[in-house]
Tab-separated table of C-alpha atoms in Angstrom:
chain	number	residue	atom	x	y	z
A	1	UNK	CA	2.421	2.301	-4.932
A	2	UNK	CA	-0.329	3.969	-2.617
A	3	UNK	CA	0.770	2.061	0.289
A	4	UNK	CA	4.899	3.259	-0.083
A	5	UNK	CA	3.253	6.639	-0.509
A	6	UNK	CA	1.393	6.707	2.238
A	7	UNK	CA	4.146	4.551	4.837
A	8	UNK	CA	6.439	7.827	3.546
A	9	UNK	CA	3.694	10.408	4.369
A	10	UNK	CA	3.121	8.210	8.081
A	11	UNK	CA	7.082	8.809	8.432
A	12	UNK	CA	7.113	12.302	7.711
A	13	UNK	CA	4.008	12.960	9.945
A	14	UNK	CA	5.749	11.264	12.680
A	15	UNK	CA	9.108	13.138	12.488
A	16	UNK	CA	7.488	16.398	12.380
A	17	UNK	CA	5.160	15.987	15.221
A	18	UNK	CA	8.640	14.398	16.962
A	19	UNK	CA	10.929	17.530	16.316
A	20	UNK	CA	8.118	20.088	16.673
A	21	UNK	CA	4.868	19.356	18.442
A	22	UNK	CA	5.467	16.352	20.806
A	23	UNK	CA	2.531	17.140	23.307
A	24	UNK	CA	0.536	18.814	20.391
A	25	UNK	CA	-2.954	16.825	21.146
A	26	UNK	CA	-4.591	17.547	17.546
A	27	UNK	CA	-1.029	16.029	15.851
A	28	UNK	CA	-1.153	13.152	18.115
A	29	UNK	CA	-4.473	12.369	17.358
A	30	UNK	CA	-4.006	13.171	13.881
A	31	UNK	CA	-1.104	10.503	13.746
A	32	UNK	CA	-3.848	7.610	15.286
A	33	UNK	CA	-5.679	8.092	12.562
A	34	UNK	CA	-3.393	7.915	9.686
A	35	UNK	CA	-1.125	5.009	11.505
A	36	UNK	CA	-5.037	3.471	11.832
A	37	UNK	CA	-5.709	4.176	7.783
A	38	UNK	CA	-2.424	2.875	6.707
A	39	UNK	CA	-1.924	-0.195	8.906
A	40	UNK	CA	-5.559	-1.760	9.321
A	41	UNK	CA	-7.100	-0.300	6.238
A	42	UNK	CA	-4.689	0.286	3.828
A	43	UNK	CA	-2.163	-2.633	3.980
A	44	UNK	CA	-4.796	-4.546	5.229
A	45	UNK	CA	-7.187	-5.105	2.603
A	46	UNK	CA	-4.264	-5.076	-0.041
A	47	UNK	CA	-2.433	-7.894	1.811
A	48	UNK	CA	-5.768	-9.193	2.233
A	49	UNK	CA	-5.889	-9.391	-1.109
A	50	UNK	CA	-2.827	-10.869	-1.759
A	51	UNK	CA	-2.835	-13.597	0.500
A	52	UNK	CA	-5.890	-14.919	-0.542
A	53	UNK	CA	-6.013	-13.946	-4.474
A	54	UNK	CA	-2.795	-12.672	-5.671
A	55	UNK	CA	-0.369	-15.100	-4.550
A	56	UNK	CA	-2.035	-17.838	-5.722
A	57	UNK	CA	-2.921	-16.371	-9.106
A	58	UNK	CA	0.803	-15.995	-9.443
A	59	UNK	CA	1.758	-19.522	-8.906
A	60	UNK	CA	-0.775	-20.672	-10.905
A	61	UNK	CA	0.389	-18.757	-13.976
A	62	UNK	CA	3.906	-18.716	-13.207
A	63	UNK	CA	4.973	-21.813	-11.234
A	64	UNK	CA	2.946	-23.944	-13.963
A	65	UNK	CA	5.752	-25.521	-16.665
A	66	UNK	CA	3.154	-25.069	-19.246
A	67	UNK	CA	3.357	-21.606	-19.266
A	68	UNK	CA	7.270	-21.672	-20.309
A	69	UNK	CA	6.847	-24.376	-22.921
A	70	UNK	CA	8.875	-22.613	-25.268
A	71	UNK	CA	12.025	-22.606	-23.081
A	72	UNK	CA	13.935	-26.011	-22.950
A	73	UNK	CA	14.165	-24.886	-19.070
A	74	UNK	CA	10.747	-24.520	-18.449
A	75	UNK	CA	10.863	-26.443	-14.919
A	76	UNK	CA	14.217	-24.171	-13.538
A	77	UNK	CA	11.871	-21.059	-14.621
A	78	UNK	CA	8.871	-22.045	-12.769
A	79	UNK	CA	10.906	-23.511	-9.709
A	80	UNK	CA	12.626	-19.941	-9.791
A	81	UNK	CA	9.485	-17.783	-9.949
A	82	UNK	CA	8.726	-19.850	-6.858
A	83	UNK	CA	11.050	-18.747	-4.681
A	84	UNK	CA	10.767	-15.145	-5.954
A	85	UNK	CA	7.030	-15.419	-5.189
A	86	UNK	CA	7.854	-17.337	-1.591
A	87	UNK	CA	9.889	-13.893	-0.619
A	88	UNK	CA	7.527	-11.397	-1.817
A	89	UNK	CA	5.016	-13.793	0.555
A	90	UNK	CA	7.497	-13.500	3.263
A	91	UNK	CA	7.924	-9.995	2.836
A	92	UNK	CA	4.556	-9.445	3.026
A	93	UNK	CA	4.299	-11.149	6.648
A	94	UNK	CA	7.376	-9.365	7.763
A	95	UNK	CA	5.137	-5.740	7.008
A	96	UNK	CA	2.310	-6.876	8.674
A	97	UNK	CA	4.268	-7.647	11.605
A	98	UNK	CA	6.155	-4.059	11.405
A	99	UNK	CA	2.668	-2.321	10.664
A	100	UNK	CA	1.191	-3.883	13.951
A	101	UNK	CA	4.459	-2.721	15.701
A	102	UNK	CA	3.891	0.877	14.153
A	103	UNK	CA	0.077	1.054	15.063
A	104	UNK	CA	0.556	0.155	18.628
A	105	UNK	CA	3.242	2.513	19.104
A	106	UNK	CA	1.357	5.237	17.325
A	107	UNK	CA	-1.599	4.592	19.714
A	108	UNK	CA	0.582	4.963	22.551
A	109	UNK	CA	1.350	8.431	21.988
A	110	UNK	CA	-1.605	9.814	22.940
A	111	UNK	CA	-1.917	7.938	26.135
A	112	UNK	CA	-2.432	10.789	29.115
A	113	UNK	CA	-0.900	9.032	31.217
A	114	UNK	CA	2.813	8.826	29.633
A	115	UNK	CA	5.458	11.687	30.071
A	116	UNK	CA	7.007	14.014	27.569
A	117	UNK	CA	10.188	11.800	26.962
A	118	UNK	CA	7.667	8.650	26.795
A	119	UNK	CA	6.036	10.293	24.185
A	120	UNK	CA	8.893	11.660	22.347
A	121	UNK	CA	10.115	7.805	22.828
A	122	UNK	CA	7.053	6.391	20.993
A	123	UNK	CA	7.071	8.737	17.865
A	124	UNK	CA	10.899	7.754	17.504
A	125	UNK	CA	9.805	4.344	17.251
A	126	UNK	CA	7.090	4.854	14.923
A	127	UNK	CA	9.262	7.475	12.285
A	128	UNK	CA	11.777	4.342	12.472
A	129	UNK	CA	9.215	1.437	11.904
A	130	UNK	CA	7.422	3.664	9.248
A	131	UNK	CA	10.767	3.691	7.471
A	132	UNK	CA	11.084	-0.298	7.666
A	133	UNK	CA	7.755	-0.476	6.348
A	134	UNK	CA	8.508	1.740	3.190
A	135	UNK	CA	11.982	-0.048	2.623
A	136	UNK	CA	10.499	-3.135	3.059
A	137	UNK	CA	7.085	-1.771	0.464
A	138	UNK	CA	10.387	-0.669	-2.020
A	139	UNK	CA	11.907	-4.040	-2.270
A	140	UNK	CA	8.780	-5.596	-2.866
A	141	UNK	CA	7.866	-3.073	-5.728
A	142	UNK	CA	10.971	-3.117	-6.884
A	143	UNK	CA	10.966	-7.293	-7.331
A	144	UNK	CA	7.252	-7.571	-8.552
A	145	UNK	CA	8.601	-4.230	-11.256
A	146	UNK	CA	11.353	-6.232	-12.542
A	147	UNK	CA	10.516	-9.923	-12.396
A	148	UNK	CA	6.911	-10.258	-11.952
A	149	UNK	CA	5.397	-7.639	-13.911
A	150	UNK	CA	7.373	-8.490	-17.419
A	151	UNK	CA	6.754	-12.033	-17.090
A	152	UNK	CA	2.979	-12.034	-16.552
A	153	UNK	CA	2.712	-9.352	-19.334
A	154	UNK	CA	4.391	-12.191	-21.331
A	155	UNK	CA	1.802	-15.445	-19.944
A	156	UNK	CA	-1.234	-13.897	-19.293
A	157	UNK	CA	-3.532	-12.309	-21.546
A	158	UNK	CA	-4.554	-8.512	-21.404
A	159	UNK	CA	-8.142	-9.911	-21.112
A	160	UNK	CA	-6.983	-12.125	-18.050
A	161	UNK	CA	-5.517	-9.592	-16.490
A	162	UNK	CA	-8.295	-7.396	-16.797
A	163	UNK	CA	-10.572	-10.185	-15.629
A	164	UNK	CA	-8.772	-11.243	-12.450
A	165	UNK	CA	-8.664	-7.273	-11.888
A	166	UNK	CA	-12.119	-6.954	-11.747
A	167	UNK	CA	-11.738	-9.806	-9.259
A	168	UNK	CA	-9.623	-7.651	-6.872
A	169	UNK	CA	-11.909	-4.809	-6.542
A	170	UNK	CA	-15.121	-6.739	-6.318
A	171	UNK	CA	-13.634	-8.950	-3.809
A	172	UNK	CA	-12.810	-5.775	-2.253
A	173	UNK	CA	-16.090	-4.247	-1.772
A	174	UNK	CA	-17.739	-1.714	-3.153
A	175	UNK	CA	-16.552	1.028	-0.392
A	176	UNK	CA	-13.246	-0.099	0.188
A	177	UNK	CA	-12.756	-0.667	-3.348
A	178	UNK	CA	-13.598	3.029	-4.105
A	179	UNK	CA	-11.488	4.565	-1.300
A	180	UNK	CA	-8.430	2.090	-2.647
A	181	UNK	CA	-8.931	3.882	-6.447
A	182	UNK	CA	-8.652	7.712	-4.855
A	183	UNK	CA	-4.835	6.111	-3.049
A	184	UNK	CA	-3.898	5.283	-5.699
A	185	UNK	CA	-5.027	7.743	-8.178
A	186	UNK	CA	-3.299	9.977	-5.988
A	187	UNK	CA	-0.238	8.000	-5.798
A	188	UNK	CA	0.129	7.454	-9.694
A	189	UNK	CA	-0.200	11.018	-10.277
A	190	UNK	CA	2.114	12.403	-7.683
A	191	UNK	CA	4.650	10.081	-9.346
A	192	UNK	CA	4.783	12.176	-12.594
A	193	UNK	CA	4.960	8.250	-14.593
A	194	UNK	CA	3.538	8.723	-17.705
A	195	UNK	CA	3.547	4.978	-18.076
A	196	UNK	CA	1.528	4.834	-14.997
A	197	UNK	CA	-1.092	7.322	-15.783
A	198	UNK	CA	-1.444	5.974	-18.799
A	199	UNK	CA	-2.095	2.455	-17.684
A	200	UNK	CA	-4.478	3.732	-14.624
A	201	UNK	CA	-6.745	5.345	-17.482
A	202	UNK	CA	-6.568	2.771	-19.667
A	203	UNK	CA	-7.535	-0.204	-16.340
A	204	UNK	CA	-9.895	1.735	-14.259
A	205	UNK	CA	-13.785	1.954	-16.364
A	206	UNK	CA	-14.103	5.829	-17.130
A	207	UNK	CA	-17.095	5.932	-14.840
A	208	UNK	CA	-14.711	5.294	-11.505
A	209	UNK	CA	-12.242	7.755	-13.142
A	210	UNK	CA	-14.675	10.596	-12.728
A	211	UNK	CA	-16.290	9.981	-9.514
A	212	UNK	CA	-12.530	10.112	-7.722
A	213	UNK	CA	-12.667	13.762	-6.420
A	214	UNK	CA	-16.351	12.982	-4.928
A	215	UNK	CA	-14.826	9.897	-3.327
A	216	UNK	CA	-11.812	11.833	-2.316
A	217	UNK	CA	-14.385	13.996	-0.122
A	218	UNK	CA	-17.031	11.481	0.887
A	219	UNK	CA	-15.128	8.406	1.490
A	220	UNK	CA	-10.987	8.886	1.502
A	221	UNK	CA	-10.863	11.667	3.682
A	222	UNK	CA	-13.601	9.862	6.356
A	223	UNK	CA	-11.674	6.932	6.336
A	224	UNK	CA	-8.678	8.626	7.883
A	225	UNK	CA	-6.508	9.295	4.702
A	226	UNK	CA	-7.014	13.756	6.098
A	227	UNK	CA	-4.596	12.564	8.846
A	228	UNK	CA	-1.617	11.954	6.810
A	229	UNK	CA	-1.480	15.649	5.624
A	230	UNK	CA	-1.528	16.763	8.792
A	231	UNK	CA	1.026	19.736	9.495
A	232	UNK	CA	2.088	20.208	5.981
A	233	UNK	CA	0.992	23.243	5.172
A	234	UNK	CA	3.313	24.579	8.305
A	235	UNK	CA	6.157	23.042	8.392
């Protein structure tokens, strides 16, 4: 959810600085930074993440006949959740590939040795790849939401799932972890889900919970995550 959030927020940066402030040098290097937090930080330690972790723990619970014993077509079910979990991989490679796209071109336009229309070129291309990337984010959230989520609530245990959560975030590192929690404590809350805020309170330890608005200051906005508010407040 952080990562649609913030591909959305990289778009709208983009087509602002496009429409009004092509050679404004602050915006440009305003977008660097946020195409830099999104692309190498962002979606890179989540995809990180699931390449190495999440995918697997997915097949293991879901591609595993045991775990649909019940059903008398517990072998179509498992070979079915793995092609579902085959295209979220493939997704997943496909917005890499669009993120490194959108970074370079995002570098570009603050080269000072490219013209106006060069420019104006370059932050076209990265308002369009920045809306790839969040279409592409959607129909991954949108396949996990209805097919993955419901049937792991259904052969996994609460405790397992808290377990291989814990996982995640120490596998993540104790900075980047932290940074990750203020994205998407931000991005659950923006969304006005209930459901979500709910289930953020009731994952995350209490003692994270209250440290987010000091993280917010000493470690989110470092990172980059200042850029992609850039030119809001006058637009």
């Amino acid at each position: 959810m952080s990562l649609i959030r913030d591909a959305d927020r990289l778009e709208t940066l983009a087509a602002h600085l496009s429409s009004n402030k092509v050679n404004d040098e602050s915006g440009l290097e305003a977008l660097v930074s946020a195409a830099d937090y999104v692309v190498n930080f962002n979606m890179a330690g989540l995809y990180r993440i699931e390449s190495t972790m999440f995918v697997k723990w997915l097949r293991k619970n879901l591609c595993n006949v045991d775990a649909f014993s019940d059903s008398s077509n517990a072998a179509a079910m498992a070979s079915a959740f793995g092609k579902v979990i085959d295209k979220i991989d493939n997704q997943r490679v496909d917005c890499e590939k669009i993120g490194k796209e959108l970074y370079e071109n995002a570098s570009a336009t603050s080269s000072s040795s490219i013209t106006t229309e060069q420019r104006q070129r370059y932050l076209r291309e990265v308002v369009r790849l920045s809306t790839r990337l969040s279409d592409q984010l959607h129909s991954m959230r949108n396949l996990q939401e209805m097919l993955i989520v419901p049937s792991i609530s259904q052969v996994v245990s609460a405790s397992e799932q808290k377990s291989f959560n814990n996982k995640v975030l120490l596998a993540l590192g104790l900075l980047e972890s932290r940074v990750h929690l203020v994205g998407m404590h931000d991005a659950v809350w923006e969304s006005g889900s209930e459901i979500e805020k709910q289930k953020f309170e009731r994952e995350i330890p209490y003692v994270a919970r209250i440290m987010i608005e000091r993280w917010r200051k000493s470690l989110y906005a470092p990172k980059g995550a200042w850029a992609l508010d850039y030119g809001v407040s006058d637009k």
